[in-house]
Tab-separated table of C-alpha atoms in Angstrom:
chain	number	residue	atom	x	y	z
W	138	UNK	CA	0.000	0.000	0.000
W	139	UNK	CA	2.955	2.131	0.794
W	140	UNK	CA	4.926	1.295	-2.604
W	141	UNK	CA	1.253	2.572	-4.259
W	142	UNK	CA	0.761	5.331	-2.354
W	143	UNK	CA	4.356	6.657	-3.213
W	144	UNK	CA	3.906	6.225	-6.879
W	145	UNK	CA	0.928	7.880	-7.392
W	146	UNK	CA	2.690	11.194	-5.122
W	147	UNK	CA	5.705	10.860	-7.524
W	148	UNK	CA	3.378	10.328	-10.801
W	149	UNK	CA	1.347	13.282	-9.624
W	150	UNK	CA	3.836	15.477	-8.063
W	151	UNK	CA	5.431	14.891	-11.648
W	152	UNK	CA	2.614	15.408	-13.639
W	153	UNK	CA	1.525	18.656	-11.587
W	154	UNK	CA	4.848	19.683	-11.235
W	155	UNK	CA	3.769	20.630	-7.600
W	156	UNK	CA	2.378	19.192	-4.685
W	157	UNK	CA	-0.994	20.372	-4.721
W	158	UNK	CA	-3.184	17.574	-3.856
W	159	UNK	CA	-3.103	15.155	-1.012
W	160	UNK	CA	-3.340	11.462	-0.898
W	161	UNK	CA	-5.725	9.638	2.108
W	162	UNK	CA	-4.932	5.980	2.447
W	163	UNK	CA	-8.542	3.630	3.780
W	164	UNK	CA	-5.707	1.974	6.207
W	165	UNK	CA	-4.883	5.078	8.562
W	166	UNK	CA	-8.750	6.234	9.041
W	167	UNK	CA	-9.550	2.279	9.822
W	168	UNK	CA	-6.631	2.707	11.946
W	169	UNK	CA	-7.939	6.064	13.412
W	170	UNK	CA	-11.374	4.465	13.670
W	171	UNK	CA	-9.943	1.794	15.525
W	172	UNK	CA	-8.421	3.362	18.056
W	173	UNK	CA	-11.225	5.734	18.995
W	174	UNK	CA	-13.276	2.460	19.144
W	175	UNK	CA	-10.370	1.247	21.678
W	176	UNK	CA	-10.416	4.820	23.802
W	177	UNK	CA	-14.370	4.778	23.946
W	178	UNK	CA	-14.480	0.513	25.119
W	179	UNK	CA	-12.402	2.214	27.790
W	180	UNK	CA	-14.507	5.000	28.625
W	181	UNK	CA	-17.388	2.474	28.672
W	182	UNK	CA	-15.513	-0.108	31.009
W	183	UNK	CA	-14.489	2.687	33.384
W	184	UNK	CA	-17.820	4.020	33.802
W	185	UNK	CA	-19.159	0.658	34.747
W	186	UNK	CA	-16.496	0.141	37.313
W	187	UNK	CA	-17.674	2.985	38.507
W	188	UNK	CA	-20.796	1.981	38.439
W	189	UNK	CA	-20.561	-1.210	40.495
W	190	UNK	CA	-18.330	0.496	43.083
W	191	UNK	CA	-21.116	3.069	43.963
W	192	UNK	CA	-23.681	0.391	43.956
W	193	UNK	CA	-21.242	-2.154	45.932
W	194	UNK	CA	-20.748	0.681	48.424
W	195	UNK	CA	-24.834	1.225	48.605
W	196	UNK	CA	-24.924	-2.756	49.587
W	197	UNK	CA	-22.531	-2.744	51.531
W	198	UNK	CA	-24.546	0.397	53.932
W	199	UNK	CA	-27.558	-1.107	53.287
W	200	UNK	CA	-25.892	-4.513	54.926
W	201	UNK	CA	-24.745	-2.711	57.886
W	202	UNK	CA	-27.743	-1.018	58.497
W	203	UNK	CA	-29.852	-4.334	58.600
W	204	UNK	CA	-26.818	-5.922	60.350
W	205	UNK	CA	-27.081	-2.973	63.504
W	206	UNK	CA	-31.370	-3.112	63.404
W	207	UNK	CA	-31.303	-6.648	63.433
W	208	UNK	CA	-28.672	-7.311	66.428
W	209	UNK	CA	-31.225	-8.337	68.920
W	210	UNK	CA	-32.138	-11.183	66.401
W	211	UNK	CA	-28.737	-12.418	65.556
W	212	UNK	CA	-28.187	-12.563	69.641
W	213	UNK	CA	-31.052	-14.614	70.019
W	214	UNK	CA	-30.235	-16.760	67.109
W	215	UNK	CA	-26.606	-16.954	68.199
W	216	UNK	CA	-28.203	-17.967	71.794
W	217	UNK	CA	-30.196	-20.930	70.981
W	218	UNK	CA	-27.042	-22.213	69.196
W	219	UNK	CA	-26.960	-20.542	65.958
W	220	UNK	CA	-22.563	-21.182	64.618
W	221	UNK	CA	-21.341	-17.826	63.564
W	222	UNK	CA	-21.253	-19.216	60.122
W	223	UNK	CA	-24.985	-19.453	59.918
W	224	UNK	CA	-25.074	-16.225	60.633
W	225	UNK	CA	-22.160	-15.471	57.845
W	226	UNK	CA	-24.050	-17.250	55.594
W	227	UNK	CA	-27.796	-15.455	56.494
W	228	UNK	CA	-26.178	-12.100	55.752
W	229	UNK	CA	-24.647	-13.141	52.478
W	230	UNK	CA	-27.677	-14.871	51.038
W	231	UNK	CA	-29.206	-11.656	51.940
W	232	UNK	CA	-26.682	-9.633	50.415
W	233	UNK	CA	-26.784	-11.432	47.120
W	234	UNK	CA	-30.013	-12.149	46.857
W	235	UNK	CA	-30.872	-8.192	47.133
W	236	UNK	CA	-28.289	-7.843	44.256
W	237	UNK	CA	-29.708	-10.957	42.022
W	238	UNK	CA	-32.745	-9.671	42.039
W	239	UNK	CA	-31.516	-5.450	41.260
W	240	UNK	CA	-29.622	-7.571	38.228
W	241	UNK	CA	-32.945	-9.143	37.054
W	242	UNK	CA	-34.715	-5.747	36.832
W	243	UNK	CA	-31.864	-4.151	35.439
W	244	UNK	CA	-32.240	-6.959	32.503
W	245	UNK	CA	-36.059	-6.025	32.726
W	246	UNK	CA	-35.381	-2.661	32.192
W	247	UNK	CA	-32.855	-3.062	29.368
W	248	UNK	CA	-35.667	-5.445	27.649
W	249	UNK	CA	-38.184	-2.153	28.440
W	250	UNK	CA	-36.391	0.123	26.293
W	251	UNK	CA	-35.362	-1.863	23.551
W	252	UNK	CA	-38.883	-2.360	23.219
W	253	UNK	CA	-40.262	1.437	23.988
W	254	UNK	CA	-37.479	1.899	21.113
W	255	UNK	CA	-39.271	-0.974	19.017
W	256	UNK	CA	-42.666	0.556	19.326
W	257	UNK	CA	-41.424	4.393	18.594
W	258	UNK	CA	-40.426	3.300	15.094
W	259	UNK	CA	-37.115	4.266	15.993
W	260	UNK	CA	-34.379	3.095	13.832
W	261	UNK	CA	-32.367	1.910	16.570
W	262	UNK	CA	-32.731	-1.786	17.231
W	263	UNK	CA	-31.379	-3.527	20.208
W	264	UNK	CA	-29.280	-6.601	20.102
W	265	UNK	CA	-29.941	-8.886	23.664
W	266	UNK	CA	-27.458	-11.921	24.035
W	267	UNK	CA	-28.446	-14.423	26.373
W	268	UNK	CA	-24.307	-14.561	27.887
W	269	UNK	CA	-24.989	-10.702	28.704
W	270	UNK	CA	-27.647	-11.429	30.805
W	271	UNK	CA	-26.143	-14.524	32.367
W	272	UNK	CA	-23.123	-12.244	33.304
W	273	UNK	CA	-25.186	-9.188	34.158
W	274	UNK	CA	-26.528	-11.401	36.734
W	275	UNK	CA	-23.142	-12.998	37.854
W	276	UNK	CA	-21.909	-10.087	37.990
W	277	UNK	CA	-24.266	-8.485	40.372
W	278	UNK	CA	-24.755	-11.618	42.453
W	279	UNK	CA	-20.979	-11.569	42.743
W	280	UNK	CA	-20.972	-7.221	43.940
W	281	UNK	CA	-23.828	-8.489	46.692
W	282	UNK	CA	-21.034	-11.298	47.769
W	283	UNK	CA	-18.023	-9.348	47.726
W	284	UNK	CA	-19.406	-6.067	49.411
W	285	UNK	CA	-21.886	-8.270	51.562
W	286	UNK	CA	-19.298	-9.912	53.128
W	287	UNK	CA	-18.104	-7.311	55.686
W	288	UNK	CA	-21.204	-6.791	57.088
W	289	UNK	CA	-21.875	-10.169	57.297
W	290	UNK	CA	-18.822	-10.866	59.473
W	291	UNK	CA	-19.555	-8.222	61.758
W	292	UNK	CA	-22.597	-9.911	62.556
W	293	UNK	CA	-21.325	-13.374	62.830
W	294	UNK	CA	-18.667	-12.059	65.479
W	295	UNK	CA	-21.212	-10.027	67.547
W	296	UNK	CA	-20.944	-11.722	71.276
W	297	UNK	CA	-24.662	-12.904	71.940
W	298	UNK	CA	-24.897	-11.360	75.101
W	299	UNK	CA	-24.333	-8.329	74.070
W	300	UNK	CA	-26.465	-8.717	70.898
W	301	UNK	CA	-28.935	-9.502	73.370
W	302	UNK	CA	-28.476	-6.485	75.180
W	303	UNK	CA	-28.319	-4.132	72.296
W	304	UNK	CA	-31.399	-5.399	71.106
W	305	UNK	CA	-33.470	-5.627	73.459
């Protein structure tokens, strides 16, 4: 393409016996195209992290919140012989199962548009893959885990008499 590209500049540059035209080769603006593809993936990605930080932090408050009202509980639970892995595991079925089902209307709401779009006549047309919902939800099950877990702990290491205590 190179070789090409210099000929015609000499045959022209001859011919014209100036430089007074320019010569655009399909391979740099599929290269430029490329690479603003590449910078706005990354924009996208970033704001997603985002994204599921903020709403792993939300959990994660929401957690301890439910973890400090419900104290009194977890003592009594913990006092009839509740292991401080039932408790562990209580909070984090909790905390995923709030998340599974915020993934599940996120899907519902991304099916709600495409078809608002649909019925608008709107060129646009949504394409739903069946792997992006399977990791939308994986994903969000996996934010209620990981920021979940925290609270959860703190709750499974409360001493029941003081749980007790708190709550009562």
């Amino acid at each position: 393409m190179e070789a090409a590209q210099a000929a015609v500049t000499e045959l022209l540059t001859h011919r014209h016996r100036t430089q007074d035209f320019f010569i655009q080769n399909l391979d740099d603006i599929r290269q430029a195209i490329t690479s603003n593809n590449a910078t706005f993936a990354l924009l996208i990605a970033s704001i997603a992290v985002i994204s599921l930080l903020v709403g792993g932090i939300g959990v994660m408050n929401i957690m301890l919140v439910s973890v400090i009202e419900r104290t009194g509980e977890t003592g009594l639970r913990m006092a009839v012989g509740a292991r401080r892995g039932d408790i562990l595991q209580q909070f984090l079925i909790e905390a995923s199962l709030v998340c599974f089902i915020g993934g599940v209307l996120g899907i519902g709401l991304a099916l709600s548009v495409g078809w608002g779009f649909g019925l608008a006549g709107s060129p646009v047309r949504f394409v739903y893959s069946v792997e992006a919902f399977a990791a939308a939800i994986a994903c969000s099950t996996l934010i209620g885990l990981s920021f979940g877990f925290l609270p959860a702990r703190n709750a499974a290491q409360l001493d029941p008499v003081e749980a007790l205590a708190r709550g009562a």
